[in-house]
Amino acid sequence: WVPLSLALGAIGNVASIAGRSDAGGAFFLRLGKTLAEQGVVLGLVAGVGGFLVPRLLGRTTLPSLGGPAAGVAGAAPRALRALVPSRAAIHGAAALLFVASFPLEAAGAVRVAYASRAAAVGAVFALEARFHRPGPLSGPHGPLLLASLWMIVAGLAGVALWPAHRVAMLHVAMIGGISVMIFTVGTVVVTSHTTPTTREDRPAHLFPALAAGMGVALVGRLAAEASADAFFPVLGVAAAAWVFDA
């Protein structure tokens, strides 16, 4: 996923250049913009987040890429387990669906594009983090990380359901999902290196504060969408909450 993300960024730059040439057009401009804004970021989140978040959640089972997907195989009847695809096959199919969603969006098929993107990212999170299954979470950061996975998928799916509110739904994914994930992981890393080594002694109050700040930022950004007369003041409150958390 990481090499794919970097490749999508490079392709996006080329598409943006082509869109500004005499032979280019609006399709390449839209393609380049979405690849640069979402292809790189969401691909890195699927790759790095799909590897790191399960470990921070305490869900660290890591079968080989060539073996069957453990969560799927375990739920399948014994006679059907041989038909369960490998983790590599699931990742490959998700990556193809993810890549295909960008030209679809550039061509105007917004609903199909975001449904495909949500399905691809959701498949990685389900396979690696099993975010769709209830279970114990590791530490006070666990609920925030789990919520961030859901918010990313929900935001992308929200665009598919309500394309007229694309910007608002993308902020659900970017603020409620990616920002929460980044800040939570960063807080875990910093506190693990600067506080006592036992997990119980680490400052757990930071995570509720982080959740509150991100909640204000997300709600404020969504409220700004519906507050034409007070757009910039409300947006300023949302931005201040985001910066405070950062």
PDB file of C-alpha atoms in Angstrom:
ATOM      1  CA  TRP A   1       0.000   0.000   0.000  1.00  0.00           C
ATOM      2  CA  VAL A   2       2.825   2.444   0.704  1.00  0.00           C
ATOM      3  CA  PRO A   3       4.488   2.087  -2.744  1.00  0.00           C
ATOM      4  CA  LEU A   4       1.013   2.243  -4.312  1.00  0.00           C
ATOM      5  CA  SER A   5       0.285   5.513  -2.496  1.00  0.00           C
ATOM      6  CA  LEU A   6       3.518   7.096  -3.705  1.00  0.00           C
ATOM      7  CA  ALA A   7       2.820   5.884  -7.252  1.00  0.00           C
ATOM      8  CA  LEU A   8      -0.681   7.392  -7.144  1.00  0.00           C
ATOM      9  CA  GLY A   9       0.815  10.706  -6.048  1.00  0.00           C
ATOM     10  CA  ALA A  10       3.226  10.669  -8.994  1.00  0.00           C
ATOM     11  CA  ILE A  11       0.440   9.741 -11.412  1.00  0.00           C
ATOM     12  CA  GLY A  12      -1.691  12.508  -9.966  1.00  0.00           C
ATOM     13  CA  ASN A  13       1.041  15.068 -10.668  1.00  0.00           C
ATOM     14  CA  VAL A  14       1.361  13.853 -14.248  1.00  0.00           C
ATOM     15  CA  ALA A  15      -2.430  13.952 -14.689  1.00  0.00           C
ATOM     16  CA  SER A  16      -2.572  17.514 -13.336  1.00  0.00           C
ATOM     17  CA  ILE A  17       0.116  18.611 -15.786  1.00  0.00           C
ATOM     18  CA  ALA A  18      -1.696  16.869 -18.646  1.00  0.00           C
ATOM     19  CA  GLY A  19      -4.944  18.557 -17.658  1.00  0.00           C
ATOM     20  CA  ARG A  20      -3.347  21.976 -18.038  1.00  0.00           C
ATOM     21  CA  SER A  21      -1.914  21.246 -21.462  1.00  0.00           C
ATOM     22  CA  ASP A  22      -3.654  21.942 -24.750  1.00  0.00           C
ATOM     23  CA  ALA A  23      -4.317  18.231 -25.227  1.00  0.00           C
ATOM     24  CA  GLY A  24      -5.593  17.736 -21.678  1.00  0.00           C
ATOM     25  CA  GLY A  25      -8.954  18.421 -20.185  1.00  0.00           C
ATOM     26  CA  ALA A  26     -11.147  18.582 -17.119  1.00  0.00           C
ATOM     27  CA  PHE A  27     -10.991  14.801 -16.649  1.00  0.00           C
ATOM     28  CA  PHE A  28      -7.233  14.846 -16.039  1.00  0.00           C
ATOM     29  CA  LEU A  29      -7.479  17.877 -13.750  1.00  0.00           C
ATOM     30  CA  ARG A  30     -10.099  16.134 -11.605  1.00  0.00           C
ATOM     31  CA  LEU A  31      -8.120  12.890 -11.662  1.00  0.00           C
ATOM     32  CA  GLY A  32      -4.882  14.581 -10.622  1.00  0.00           C
ATOM     33  CA  LYS A  33      -6.586  16.521  -7.828  1.00  0.00           C
ATOM     34  CA  THR A  34      -8.258  13.495  -6.220  1.00  0.00           C
ATOM     35  CA  LEU A  35      -5.171  11.301  -6.568  1.00  0.00           C
ATOM     36  CA  ALA A  36      -3.045  13.933  -4.827  1.00  0.00           C
ATOM     37  CA  GLU A  37      -5.600  14.752  -2.126  1.00  0.00           C
ATOM     38  CA  GLN A  38      -6.985  11.295  -1.367  1.00  0.00           C
ATOM     39  CA  GLY A  39      -5.011   8.631  -3.215  1.00  0.00           C
ATOM     40  CA  VAL A  40      -1.798   9.296  -1.327  1.00  0.00           C
ATOM     41  CA  VAL A  41      -3.349   9.880   2.102  1.00  0.00           C
ATOM     42  CA  LEU A  42      -5.926   7.093   2.114  1.00  0.00           C
ATOM     43  CA  GLY A  43      -3.434   4.629   0.648  1.00  0.00           C
ATOM     44  CA  LEU A  44      -0.939   5.410   3.412  1.00  0.00           C
ATOM     45  CA  VAL A  45      -3.679   5.124   6.035  1.00  0.00           C
ATOM     46  CA  ALA A  46      -4.717   1.725   4.656  1.00  0.00           C
ATOM     47  CA  GLY A  47      -1.121   0.523   4.580  1.00  0.00           C
ATOM     48  CA  VAL A  48       0.474   2.026   7.670  1.00  0.00           C
ATOM     49  CA  GLY A  49      -2.753   2.199   9.674  1.00  0.00           C
ATOM     50  CA  GLY A  50      -3.694  -1.333   8.667  1.00  0.00           C
ATOM     51  CA  PHE A  51      -0.362  -2.542  10.048  1.00  0.00           C
ATOM     52  CA  LEU A  52       0.046  -0.362  13.138  1.00  0.00           C
ATOM     53  CA  VAL A  53      -3.496   0.145  14.458  1.00  0.00           C
ATOM     54  CA  PRO A  54      -4.217  -3.573  15.086  1.00  0.00           C
ATOM     55  CA  ARG A  55      -1.134  -3.744  17.305  1.00  0.00           C
ATOM     56  CA  LEU A  56      -2.186  -0.691  19.284  1.00  0.00           C
ATOM     57  CA  LEU A  57      -5.658  -2.194  19.641  1.00  0.00           C
ATOM     58  CA  GLY A  58      -4.187  -5.434  20.946  1.00  0.00           C
ATOM     59  CA  ARG A  59      -5.334  -7.385  17.877  1.00  0.00           C
ATOM     60  CA  THR A  60      -1.950  -8.566  16.687  1.00  0.00           C
ATOM     61  CA  THR A  61      -2.594 -11.877  14.951  1.00  0.00           C
ATOM     62  CA  LEU A  62      -0.497 -11.779  11.797  1.00  0.00           C
ATOM     63  CA  PRO A  63      -0.840 -14.857   9.559  1.00  0.00           C
ATOM     64  CA  SER A  64       1.255 -15.060   6.416  1.00  0.00           C
ATOM     65  CA  LEU A  65       0.170 -13.103   3.374  1.00  0.00           C
ATOM     66  CA  GLY A  66      -0.120 -16.312   1.407  1.00  0.00           C
ATOM     67  CA  GLY A  67      -2.351 -18.031   3.972  1.00  0.00           C
ATOM     68  CA  PRO A  68      -6.122 -17.667   4.218  1.00  0.00           C
ATOM     69  CA  ALA A  69      -7.518 -14.598   5.948  1.00  0.00           C
ATOM     70  CA  ALA A  70      -7.760 -15.702   9.576  1.00  0.00           C
ATOM     71  CA  GLY A  71     -10.901 -13.784  10.508  1.00  0.00           C
ATOM     72  CA  VAL A  72     -12.765 -15.007   7.438  1.00  0.00           C
ATOM     73  CA  ALA A  73     -11.491 -18.579   7.572  1.00  0.00           C
ATOM     74  CA  GLY A  74     -12.350 -18.951  11.242  1.00  0.00           C
ATOM     75  CA  ALA A  75     -15.976 -18.003  10.605  1.00  0.00           C
ATOM     76  CA  ALA A  76     -16.415 -20.228   7.549  1.00  0.00           C
ATOM     77  CA  PRO A  77     -17.621 -23.841   7.703  1.00  0.00           C
ATOM     78  CA  ARG A  78     -14.765 -26.354   7.618  1.00  0.00           C
ATOM     79  CA  ALA A  79     -15.704 -27.566   4.115  1.00  0.00           C
ATOM     80  CA  LEU A  80     -15.499 -24.022   2.721  1.00  0.00           C
ATOM     81  CA  ARG A  81     -12.279 -22.874   4.376  1.00  0.00           C
ATOM     82  CA  ALA A  82     -10.185 -23.948   1.392  1.00  0.00           C
ATOM     83  CA  LEU A  83     -12.139 -21.447  -0.710  1.00  0.00           C
ATOM     84  CA  VAL A  84     -11.298 -18.495   1.540  1.00  0.00           C
ATOM     85  CA  PRO A  85      -8.919 -16.164  -0.350  1.00  0.00           C
ATOM     86  CA  SER A  86      -5.483 -15.377   0.997  1.00  0.00           C
ATOM     87  CA  ARG A  87      -4.719 -12.081   2.692  1.00  0.00           C
ATOM     88  CA  ALA A  88      -2.592 -11.118  -0.306  1.00  0.00           C
ATOM     89  CA  ALA A  89      -5.532 -11.749  -2.653  1.00  0.00           C
ATOM     90  CA  ILE A  90      -7.852  -9.625  -0.529  1.00  0.00           C
ATOM     91  CA  HIS A  91      -5.312  -6.803  -0.368  1.00  0.00           C
ATOM     92  CA  GLY A  92      -4.786  -7.034  -4.124  1.00  0.00           C
ATOM     93  CA  ALA A  93      -8.507  -6.889  -4.878  1.00  0.00           C
ATOM     94  CA  ALA A  94      -8.951  -3.976  -2.467  1.00  0.00           C
ATOM     95  CA  ALA A  95      -6.051  -2.104  -4.081  1.00  0.00           C
ATOM     96  CA  LEU A  96      -7.501  -2.579  -7.577  1.00  0.00           C
ATOM     97  CA  LEU A  97     -10.902  -1.346  -6.413  1.00  0.00           C
ATOM     98  CA  PHE A  98      -9.248   1.598  -4.669  1.00  0.00           C
ATOM     99  CA  VAL A  99      -7.282   2.630  -7.773  1.00  0.00           C
ATOM    100  CA  ALA A 100     -10.291   2.209 -10.075  1.00  0.00           C
ATOM    101  CA  SER A 101     -12.349   4.572  -7.907  1.00  0.00           C
ATOM    102  CA  PHE A 102     -10.319   7.621  -8.963  1.00  0.00           C
ATOM    103  CA  PRO A 103     -10.941   7.574 -12.736  1.00  0.00           C
ATOM    104  CA  LEU A 104     -14.560   6.731 -11.932  1.00  0.00           C
ATOM    105  CA  GLU A 105     -14.854   9.897  -9.845  1.00  0.00           C
ATOM    106  CA  ALA A 106     -13.095  11.966 -12.505  1.00  0.00           C
ATOM    107  CA  ALA A 107     -15.579  10.635 -15.083  1.00  0.00           C
ATOM    108  CA  GLY A 108     -18.495  11.791 -12.930  1.00  0.00           C
ATOM    109  CA  ALA A 109     -19.562   8.487 -11.340  1.00  0.00           C
ATOM    110  CA  VAL A 110     -19.238   9.913  -7.819  1.00  0.00           C
ATOM    111  CA  ARG A 111     -21.535   7.468  -6.041  1.00  0.00           C
ATOM    112  CA  VAL A 112     -19.864   4.400  -7.522  1.00  0.00           C
ATOM    113  CA  ALA A 113     -16.395   5.866  -6.949  1.00  0.00           C
ATOM    114  CA  TYR A 114     -16.871   6.540  -3.243  1.00  0.00           C
ATOM    115  CA  ALA A 115     -18.751   3.305  -2.630  1.00  0.00           C
ATOM    116  CA  SER A 116     -15.763   1.492  -4.165  1.00  0.00           C
ATOM    117  CA  ARG A 117     -13.283   3.530  -2.115  1.00  0.00           C
ATOM    118  CA  ALA A 118     -15.182   2.890   1.108  1.00  0.00           C
ATOM    119  CA  ALA A 119     -15.385  -0.836   0.325  1.00  0.00           C
ATOM    120  CA  ALA A 120     -11.657  -1.061  -0.421  1.00  0.00           C
ATOM    121  CA  VAL A 121     -10.519   0.760   2.709  1.00  0.00           C
ATOM    122  CA  GLY A 122     -13.139  -0.989   4.835  1.00  0.00           C
ATOM    123  CA  ALA A 123     -11.970  -4.394   3.573  1.00  0.00           C
ATOM    124  CA  VAL A 124      -8.403  -3.645   4.705  1.00  0.00           C
ATOM    125  CA  PHE A 125      -9.567  -2.458   8.126  1.00  0.00           C
ATOM    126  CA  ALA A 126     -11.811  -5.502   8.530  1.00  0.00           C
ATOM    127  CA  LEU A 127      -9.064  -7.893   7.487  1.00  0.00           C
ATOM    128  CA  GLU A 128      -6.238  -6.403   9.538  1.00  0.00           C
ATOM    129  CA  ALA A 129      -7.922  -4.675  12.505  1.00  0.00           C
ATOM    130  CA  ARG A 130     -11.233  -6.595  12.568  1.00  0.00           C
ATOM    131  CA  PHE A 131     -12.842  -3.245  13.328  1.00  0.00           C
ATOM    132  CA  HIS A 132     -16.301  -4.637  12.617  1.00  0.00           C
ATOM    133  CA  ARG A 133     -16.086  -7.142  15.478  1.00  0.00           C
ATOM    134  CA  PRO A 134     -16.592  -6.310  19.155  1.00  0.00           C
ATOM    135  CA  GLY A 135     -13.802  -7.250  21.485  1.00  0.00           C
ATOM    136  CA  PRO A 136     -11.464  -5.967  24.193  1.00  0.00           C
ATOM    137  CA  LEU A 137      -9.335  -2.944  23.348  1.00  0.00           C
ATOM    138  CA  SER A 138      -5.835  -2.242  24.612  1.00  0.00           C
ATOM    139  CA  GLY A 139      -5.466   0.913  26.715  1.00  0.00           C
ATOM    140  CA  PRO A 140      -7.369   4.229  26.859  1.00  0.00           C
ATOM    141  CA  HIS A 141      -6.395   4.966  23.254  1.00  0.00           C
ATOM    142  CA  GLY A 142      -8.236   1.908  21.931  1.00  0.00           C
ATOM    143  CA  PRO A 143     -11.741   3.419  21.574  1.00  0.00           C
ATOM    144  CA  LEU A 144     -10.356   6.448  19.737  1.00  0.00           C
ATOM    145  CA  LEU A 145      -8.422   4.324  17.256  1.00  0.00           C
ATOM    146  CA  LEU A 146     -11.396   2.067  16.635  1.00  0.00           C
ATOM    147  CA  ALA A 147     -13.651   5.088  16.139  1.00  0.00           C
ATOM    148  CA  SER A 148     -11.170   6.570  13.664  1.00  0.00           C
ATOM    149  CA  LEU A 149     -11.435   3.479  11.440  1.00  0.00           C
ATOM    150  CA  TRP A 150     -15.214   3.680  11.453  1.00  0.00           C
ATOM    151  CA  MET A 151     -15.206   7.415  10.707  1.00  0.00           C
ATOM    152  CA  ILE A 152     -12.950   6.993   7.673  1.00  0.00           C
ATOM    153  CA  VAL A 153     -15.219   4.364   6.163  1.00  0.00           C
ATOM    154  CA  ALA A 154     -18.381   6.251   7.176  1.00  0.00           C
ATOM    155  CA  GLY A 155     -17.145   9.488   5.607  1.00  0.00           C
ATOM    156  CA  LEU A 156     -16.328   7.822   2.291  1.00  0.00           C
ATOM    157  CA  ALA A 157     -19.618   5.921   2.297  1.00  0.00           C
ATOM    158  CA  GLY A 158     -21.400   9.164   3.165  1.00  0.00           C
ATOM    159  CA  VAL A 159     -20.226  10.752  -0.088  1.00  0.00           C
ATOM    160  CA  ALA A 160     -21.660   7.768  -1.983  1.00  0.00           C
ATOM    161  CA  LEU A 161     -24.998   8.225  -0.217  1.00  0.00           C
ATOM    162  CA  TRP A 162     -25.124  12.042  -0.275  1.00  0.00           C
ATOM    163  CA  PRO A 163     -22.831  13.295  -3.065  1.00  0.00           C
ATOM    164  CA  ALA A 164     -24.247  16.817  -2.713  1.00  0.00           C
ATOM    165  CA  HIS A 165     -22.574  16.926   0.717  1.00  0.00           C
ATOM    166  CA  ARG A 166     -19.225  15.629  -0.517  1.00  0.00           C
ATOM    167  CA  VAL A 167     -17.112  18.235   1.301  1.00  0.00           C
ATOM    168  CA  ALA A 168     -18.870  17.679   4.632  1.00  0.00           C
ATOM    169  CA  MET A 169     -18.613  13.894   4.372  1.00  0.00           C
ATOM    170  CA  LEU A 170     -14.934  14.091   3.471  1.00  0.00           C
ATOM    171  CA  HIS A 171     -14.358  16.110   6.641  1.00  0.00           C
ATOM    172  CA  VAL A 172     -15.947  13.261   8.591  1.00  0.00           C
ATOM    173  CA  ALA A 173     -13.266  10.984   7.132  1.00  0.00           C
ATOM    174  CA  MET A 174     -10.406  13.470   7.380  1.00  0.00           C
ATOM    175  CA  ILE A 175     -11.083  15.070  10.794  1.00  0.00           C
ATOM    176  CA  GLY A 176     -13.042  12.371  12.578  1.00  0.00           C
ATOM    177  CA  GLY A 177     -10.982   9.591  11.033  1.00  0.00           C
ATOM    178  CA  ILE A 178      -7.489  10.393   9.823  1.00  0.00           C
ATOM    179  CA  SER A 179      -6.778  13.294  12.207  1.00  0.00           C
ATOM    180  CA  VAL A 180      -7.987  11.288  15.199  1.00  0.00           C
ATOM    181  CA  MET A 181      -5.846   8.327  14.132  1.00  0.00           C
ATOM    182  CA  ILE A 182      -2.709  10.438  13.646  1.00  0.00           C
ATOM    183  CA  PHE A 183      -3.065  12.370  16.901  1.00  0.00           C
ATOM    184  CA  THR A 184      -3.915   9.238  18.903  1.00  0.00           C
ATOM    185  CA  VAL A 185      -0.954   7.274  17.554  1.00  0.00           C
ATOM    186  CA  GLY A 186       1.289  10.297  18.113  1.00  0.00           C
ATOM    187  CA  THR A 187       0.103  10.649  21.694  1.00  0.00           C
ATOM    188  CA  VAL A 188       0.734   6.957  22.360  1.00  0.00           C
ATOM    189  CA  VAL A 189       4.256   7.201  20.938  1.00  0.00           C
ATOM    190  CA  VAL A 190       5.155  10.387  22.830  1.00  0.00           C
ATOM    191  CA  THR A 191       3.766   9.238  26.188  1.00  0.00           C
ATOM    192  CA  SER A 192       5.393   5.827  25.863  1.00  0.00           C
ATOM    193  CA  HIS A 193       8.802   7.501  25.529  1.00  0.00           C
ATOM    194  CA  THR A 194       8.386  10.286  28.080  1.00  0.00           C
ATOM    195  CA  THR A 195       6.396   8.709  30.947  1.00  0.00           C
ATOM    196  CA  PRO A 196       6.809   5.644  33.195  1.00  0.00           C
ATOM    197  CA  THR A 197       7.101   2.378  31.341  1.00  0.00           C
ATOM    198  CA  THR A 198       4.037   0.764  32.903  1.00  0.00           C
ATOM    199  CA  ARG A 199       0.930   1.482  30.884  1.00  0.00           C
ATOM    200  CA  GLU A 200      -1.157   2.110  34.010  1.00  0.00           C
ATOM    201  CA  ASP A 201       1.074   5.056  34.991  1.00  0.00           C
ATOM    202  CA  ARG A 202       0.714   6.898  31.701  1.00  0.00           C
ATOM    203  CA  PRO A 203      -1.522  10.017  31.550  1.00  0.00           C
ATOM    204  CA  ALA A 204      -4.850   8.564  30.405  1.00  0.00           C
ATOM    205  CA  HIS A 205      -6.574  11.980  30.643  1.00  0.00           C
ATOM    206  CA  LEU A 206      -4.936  13.031  27.359  1.00  0.00           C
ATOM    207  CA  PHE A 207      -7.192  10.792  25.293  1.00  0.00           C
ATOM    208  CA  PRO A 208     -10.557  12.167  26.505  1.00  0.00           C
ATOM    209  CA  ALA A 209      -9.152  15.671  25.909  1.00  0.00           C
ATOM    210  CA  LEU A 210      -8.118  14.605  22.422  1.00  0.00           C
ATOM    211  CA  ALA A 211     -11.572  13.170  21.757  1.00  0.00           C
ATOM    212  CA  ALA A 212     -13.260  16.367  22.985  1.00  0.00           C
ATOM    213  CA  GLY A 213     -11.083  18.605  20.807  1.00  0.00           C
ATOM    214  CA  MET A 214     -11.626  16.505  17.702  1.00  0.00           C
ATOM    215  CA  GLY A 215     -15.335  16.372  18.434  1.00  0.00           C
ATOM    216  CA  VAL A 216     -15.527  20.172  18.551  1.00  0.00           C
ATOM    217  CA  ALA A 217     -13.453  20.416  15.361  1.00  0.00           C
ATOM    218  CA  LEU A 218     -15.667  17.980  13.461  1.00  0.00           C
ATOM    219  CA  VAL A 219     -18.997  19.297  14.690  1.00  0.00           C
ATOM    220  CA  GLY A 220     -17.829  22.868  14.074  1.00  0.00           C
ATOM    221  CA  ARG A 221     -16.744  22.073  10.520  1.00  0.00           C
ATOM    222  CA  LEU A 222     -20.053  20.385   9.755  1.00  0.00           C
ATOM    223  CA  ALA A 223     -21.987  23.229  11.376  1.00  0.00           C
ATOM    224  CA  ALA A 224     -20.090  25.768   9.270  1.00  0.00           C
ATOM    225  CA  GLU A 225     -21.443  24.004   6.188  1.00  0.00           C
ATOM    226  CA  ALA A 226     -24.974  24.870   7.289  1.00  0.00           C
ATOM    227  CA  SER A 227     -24.192  28.356   8.669  1.00  0.00           C
ATOM    228  CA  ALA A 228     -23.797  30.624   5.680  1.00  0.00           C
ATOM    229  CA  ASP A 229     -24.035  33.822   7.752  1.00  0.00           C
ATOM    230  CA  ALA A 230     -21.536  32.653  10.374  1.00  0.00           C
ATOM    231  CA  PHE A 231     -19.396  30.402   8.193  1.00  0.00           C
ATOM    232  CA  PHE A 232     -15.986  31.884   9.022  1.00  0.00           C
ATOM    233  CA  PRO A 233     -16.506  32.354  12.798  1.00  0.00           C
ATOM    234  CA  VAL A 234     -17.745  28.764  13.163  1.00  0.00           C
ATOM    235  CA  LEU A 235     -14.948  27.540  10.922  1.00  0.00           C
ATOM    236  CA  GLY A 236     -12.481  29.464  13.099  1.00  0.00           C
ATOM    237  CA  VAL A 237     -13.724  27.681  16.231  1.00  0.00           C
ATOM    238  CA  ALA A 238     -13.377  24.313  14.489  1.00  0.00           C
ATOM    239  CA  ALA A 239      -9.865  25.174  13.289  1.00  0.00           C
ATOM    240  CA  ALA A 240      -8.833  26.380  16.752  1.00  0.00           C
ATOM    241  CA  ALA A 241     -10.014  23.095  18.295  1.00  0.00           C
ATOM    242  CA  TRP A 242      -8.031  21.128  15.710  1.00  0.00           C
ATOM    243  CA  VAL A 243      -4.893  23.197  16.332  1.00  0.00           C
ATOM    244  CA  PHE A 244      -5.342  22.823  20.110  1.00  0.00           C
ATOM    245  CA  ASP A 245      -5.389  19.047  19.740  1.00  0.00           C
ATOM    246  CA  ALA A 246      -2.374  19.129  17.451  1.00  0.00           C
TER     247      ALA A 246
END
